[in-house]
Amino acid sequence: MSTVADFTERDLIARIQARLPPAPEWIAVGIGDDAAVVEPERNRLEVLTVDALVEGIHFDRRFTPPHAIGHRALAVNLSDLAAMGAAPRLALLSLALPPALRCDDFDAMLTGLAVLAARYRVHIAGGNLTRSPGPLMIDITIIGSVKRRHVLTRRGARQGDHVYVSGSIGAALAGRLILEANTAAVDCCTERYLFPDPRMRLGLLLGRNRAATACMDLSDGLSDGVRHIAEASGVGMTIDADALPIDAAAREQLAASGGDPVLAALTGGDDYELLFTVRPRHLGRLKTVNRHSNVPITRVGVCTSDPAVLLRRTVNGTVEHTPMPWGYSHFG
Amino acid sequence: MSTVADFTERDLIARIQARLPPAPEWIAVGIGDDAAVVEPERNRLEVLTVDALVEGIHFDRRFTPPHAIGHRALAVNLSDLAAMGAAPRLALLSLALPPALRCDDFDAMLTGLAVLAARYRVHIAGGNLTRSPGPLMIDITIIGSVKRRHVLTRRGARQGDHVYVSGSIGAALAGRLILEANTAAVDCCTERYLFPDPRMRLGLLLGRNRAATACMDLSDGLSDGVRHIAEASGVGMTIDADALPIDAAAREQLAASGGDPVLAALTGGDDYELLFTVRPRHLGRLKTVNRHSNVPITRVGVCTSDPAVLLRRTVNGTVEHTPMPWGYSHFG
């Protein structure tokens, strides 16, 4: 069984290129020079972000097949662009490969990435390959574009704005828990974990229709997201636990894992949904977005002048307000 | 002694920001949102590249101090822009940090990077932080700009063009060998290895004066570089071993290490010099470049119609032509 160590860097680049479509005409110099040269889009701002997936931190190769690794590495970046209202354009791919990585796994990883790139018309314009003495790492820089007046940030929420979330939360965490117990399991939750679908269309529509006052993606969980928007916007938030969109399958799995399924769904990461705020008087704009979007949205709370970020929950018929639980933390 | 594991991601981002100058006005959204938003430069093409430094592959922490790691990580990227004739503009910084990394080492690494960024006016517009279960990794995406008619590529060399190299070669390899024997050594070669100075001014001048027909940087050694330009341009090359600019100190160290110092200098990486080709009738343009540049250049060979890449060397008074030795290879 051949590994990447059996090939030269040039061979591996050729294997990557074989999976990519021809370069569009706005790429003046593509893969194979010291750098890529591209023509910027007219009358657009550029939106840039980088994200890394590290083996042992962001994925476990025992239950994450190579094409899911490639898919997820690009999806998490696309999700960041969606959160800014931007359309993706190109990406740079930096790979650190353990020499023992099997060639067919390398190929499958690139195929997973290339299929998602083709779906959202992201062109891989360049990158870097190196050996890793430890974990497999995929670092992707993605660049998109947006009109100035359509940029979504975390900063624009105001008191009285409604808080919405796309799709559903908790399914990715449930999927990961299922895979940790049974690496071969396949169901709706494991699919959500392995193949997150970035909310590109919703993000674009929210920006173009100027429907949202603030937006971000939920890579680190809804509890983390509401804190970020609240702090960046200088408001508080009250989130209604009973309104949270948690799929029955996810709820069941999270309960079976022994915790409170609502708290688990709030603090579990990897949802890659969009969290956003909407002025009550812009509800018409939101309806327009909703008509053209391909994902449901749910109102889950409201922005408050008091800076506290609270969870409102009905317990035994009594409404309780508690501080939002803390979610995922990368360090410490 | 505190480590990065004692801090949250937010704390570490604040430590990075404390080392950076305020964002220029063309950055619409900087660090702290899902992505950075920037205004493209008018009438310029964008030049983009990514490079990773991986502990155990590209640096050894026993003899590479943290501020040199930060410096080198940015320098290798700047060097790629120089090779395209581009001026740097912004960078994205993706770090994978072992939890045991000391905070003062983290700070020193960022300071080394920030000092070089300030020198060449590169703004750090965003990035990503994650834990690493293994090596320290720094992945930098850098974006610059260049006028369309000033782009340098590897593809334009023609038969009869002269081949030039900037500065000197072999010193970085000599420096690494010295440090491997004595981790505390300090001399001109160790400085060249630890703190490479990217040839930004020379690259810009070569592009603006349209003096070079092809150009690349020597990250993987001159023997690798000449092969790349020859192949991309569809020419051969003959390099004159006796003309190669190898400093006396480097030559002495490379000889002391037991090998042929010329072959070692040709195949040793990390020089970060520019290798470029010039039409004989554009010698006037090259003189203009030379007057305004801050680094010497040396003519080392010629492009040939025969596709072979040869080393011309005088041995015992006899001129010999041998195939160019193979240099550094990342995989295998």
Tab-separated table of C-alpha atoms in Angstrom, chain A residues 4-10 12 28-29 32-41 44-52 54-58 80-81 83-84 90 92-94 96-97 127-135 137 139 141 143 146 148 151-155 215-217 220 228 231 328-332, chain B residues 4-10 12 28-29 32-41 44-52 54-58 80-81 83-84 90 92-94 96-97 127-135 137 139 141 143 146 148 151-155 215-217 220 228 231 328-332:
chain	number	residue	atom	x	y	z
A	4	VAL	CA	2.623	9.898	0.479
A	5	ALA	CA	6.280	9.264	1.394
A	6	ASP	CA	6.603	7.239	-1.831
A	7	PHE	CA	5.995	10.396	-3.881
A	8	THR	CA	7.699	13.690	-4.500
A	9	GLU	CA	6.025	16.981	-3.664
A	10	ARG	CA	5.535	17.489	-7.390
A	12	LEU	CA	1.372	15.024	-4.912
A	28	ALA	CA	-3.470	35.085	-14.107
A	29	VAL	CA	-0.967	32.675	-12.508
A	32	GLY	CA	3.116	26.002	-9.897
A	33	ASP	CA	4.774	29.395	-9.368
A	34	ASP	CA	6.017	31.125	-6.200
A	35	ALA	CA	2.535	32.565	-5.678
A	36	ALA	CA	-0.866	32.806	-7.343
A	37	VAL	CA	-1.813	35.990	-9.187
A	38	VAL	CA	-5.490	36.889	-9.456
A	39	GLU	CA	-7.601	39.745	-10.685
A	40	PRO	CA	-9.724	41.304	-7.907
A	41	GLU	CA	-13.464	41.695	-8.483
A	44	ARG	CA	-16.416	44.453	-4.158
A	45	LEU	CA	-14.689	44.193	-0.825
A	46	GLU	CA	-12.622	41.102	-0.181
A	47	VAL	CA	-13.414	38.771	2.679
A	48	LEU	CA	-10.575	36.594	3.968
A	49	THR	CA	-10.359	33.917	6.596
A	50	VAL	CA	-8.194	30.955	7.564
A	51	ASP	CA	-9.097	27.838	9.535
A	52	ALA	CA	-7.118	24.744	10.449
A	54	VAL	CA	-5.784	19.307	13.223
A	55	GLU	CA	-5.890	15.546	13.689
A	56	GLY	CA	-6.520	14.699	17.338
A	57	ILE	CA	-8.059	18.123	18.001
A	58	HIS	CA	-10.688	18.659	15.302
A	80	ASP	CA	-17.134	31.889	7.912
A	81	LEU	CA	-17.737	33.557	4.538
A	83	ALA	CA	-21.477	34.566	8.162
A	84	MET	CA	-20.084	37.723	6.500
A	90	LEU	CA	-10.747	31.106	-4.198
A	92	LEU	CA	-5.262	28.277	-0.720
A	93	LEU	CA	-4.617	24.831	0.681
A	94	SER	CA	-1.785	24.147	3.131
A	96	ALA	CA	1.032	18.965	6.652
A	97	LEU	CA	1.063	15.248	5.914
A	127	GLY	CA	-1.079	26.102	-1.516
A	128	ASN	CA	1.711	24.405	0.295
A	129	LEU	CA	2.679	20.810	1.061
A	130	THR	CA	4.941	19.713	3.848
A	131	ARG	CA	5.641	16.650	5.903
A	132	SER	CA	4.312	16.517	9.455
A	133	PRO	CA	6.233	14.655	12.169
A	134	GLY	CA	2.921	14.328	14.029
A	135	PRO	CA	-0.720	14.941	13.182
A	137	MET	CA	-3.181	19.188	9.447
A	139	ASP	CA	-5.082	24.704	6.824
A	141	THR	CA	-7.373	30.188	3.539
A	143	ILE	CA	-11.216	34.481	-0.020
A	146	VAL	CA	-19.120	41.145	-1.007
A	148	ARG	CA	-19.710	47.097	0.876
A	151	VAL	CA	-21.253	43.035	4.671
A	152	LEU	CA	-22.520	41.233	7.774
A	153	THR	CA	-20.535	41.644	10.999
A	154	ARG	CA	-21.063	40.795	14.659
A	155	ARG	CA	-21.361	44.412	15.641
A	215	CYS	CA	-24.394	37.549	12.037
A	216	MET	CA	-21.849	34.851	12.854
A	217	ASP	CA	-21.470	31.134	12.376
A	220	ASP	CA	-18.180	26.747	18.738
A	228	HIS	CA	-19.762	37.042	20.855
A	231	GLU	CA	-20.228	41.661	23.327
A	328	TYR	CA	-16.215	25.137	24.157
A	329	SER	CA	-12.801	26.662	24.888
A	330	HIS	CA	-9.767	25.937	22.687
A	331	PHE	CA	-7.052	26.401	25.284
A	332	GLY	CA	-6.713	25.739	28.994
B	4	VAL	CA	-0.414	28.927	26.476
B	5	ALA	CA	-2.685	26.313	28.107
B	6	ASP	CA	-3.190	28.738	31.009
B	7	PHE	CA	-4.961	31.184	28.706
B	8	THR	CA	-8.123	31.293	26.643
B	9	GLU	CA	-8.039	31.749	22.889
B	10	ARG	CA	-9.286	35.286	23.443
B	12	LEU	CA	-3.863	34.823	23.258
B	28	ALA	CA	-12.986	47.457	6.853
B	29	VAL	CA	-13.219	44.595	9.373
B	32	GLY	CA	-12.332	39.618	15.895
B	33	ASP	CA	-15.063	38.751	13.382
B	34	ASP	CA	-15.695	35.596	11.334
B	35	ALA	CA	-13.414	36.951	8.601
B	36	ALA	CA	-11.441	40.050	7.665
B	37	VAL	CA	-12.888	42.476	5.109
B	38	VAL	CA	-10.496	44.559	3.041
B	39	GLU	CA	-10.623	46.969	0.165
B	40	PRO	CA	-8.644	45.718	-2.868
B	41	GLU	CA	-6.065	48.037	-4.426
B	44	ARG	CA	-3.408	45.987	-9.287
B	45	LEU	CA	-3.420	42.231	-9.477
B	46	GLU	CA	-3.359	40.334	-6.213
B	47	VAL	CA	-0.554	37.940	-5.384
B	48	LEU	CA	-1.305	35.222	-2.836
B	49	THR	CA	0.786	32.523	-1.252
B	50	VAL	CA	0.829	30.323	1.833
B	51	ASP	CA	3.764	28.666	3.592
B	52	ALA	CA	3.999	26.581	6.729
B	54	VAL	CA	6.552	22.912	11.089
B	55	GLU	CA	8.604	22.111	14.189
B	56	GLY	CA	10.869	19.153	13.539
B	57	ILE	CA	10.726	19.698	9.763
B	58	HIS	CA	11.552	23.361	9.168
B	80	ASP	CA	7.636	34.380	-2.422
B	81	LEU	CA	6.064	37.795	-3.031
B	83	ALA	CA	9.937	36.540	-6.455
B	84	MET	CA	6.703	37.677	-8.162
B	90	LEU	CA	-1.596	41.812	4.478
B	92	LEU	CA	-3.323	35.851	7.885
B	93	LEU	CA	-1.680	33.919	10.688
B	94	SER	CA	-2.698	30.360	11.567
B	96	ALA	CA	-1.159	25.355	16.016
B	97	LEU	CA	0.313	25.554	19.514
B	127	GLY	CA	-5.904	34.303	11.598
B	128	ASN	CA	-6.660	31.199	13.545
B	129	LEU	CA	-5.444	29.665	16.798
B	130	THR	CA	-5.677	26.019	17.721
B	131	ARG	CA	-4.008	23.542	20.002
B	132	SER	CA	-1.557	21.064	18.490
B	133	PRO	CA	-1.200	17.579	19.958
B	134	GLY	CA	2.282	17.479	18.426
B	135	PRO	CA	4.574	20.025	16.801
B	137	MET	CA	3.134	24.949	13.372
B	139	ASP	CA	1.047	28.766	8.679
B	141	THR	CA	-0.978	33.345	4.086
B	143	ILE	CA	-1.280	38.770	0.044
B	146	VAL	CA	1.502	44.149	-8.398
B	148	ARG	CA	-0.155	43.458	-14.417
B	151	VAL	CA	4.414	40.427	-12.648
B	152	LEU	CA	7.440	38.121	-12.534
B	153	THR	CA	6.879	34.411	-13.180
B	154	ARG	CA	9.081	31.388	-13.779
B	155	ARG	CA	7.985	31.064	-17.374
B	215	CYS	CA	12.304	34.886	-11.367
B	216	MET	CA	11.861	32.661	-8.322
B	217	ASP	CA	13.135	32.485	-4.779
B	220	ASP	CA	14.993	24.846	-1.747
B	228	HIS	CA	12.161	24.917	-11.989
B	231	GLU	CA	11.258	23.518	-16.978
B	328	TYR	CA	16.227	19.018	-1.357
B	329	SER	CA	13.041	16.943	-1.651
B	330	HIS	CA	10.153	17.314	0.817
B	331	PHE	CA	8.735	13.816	0.587
B	332	GLY	CA	10.179	10.337	0.161
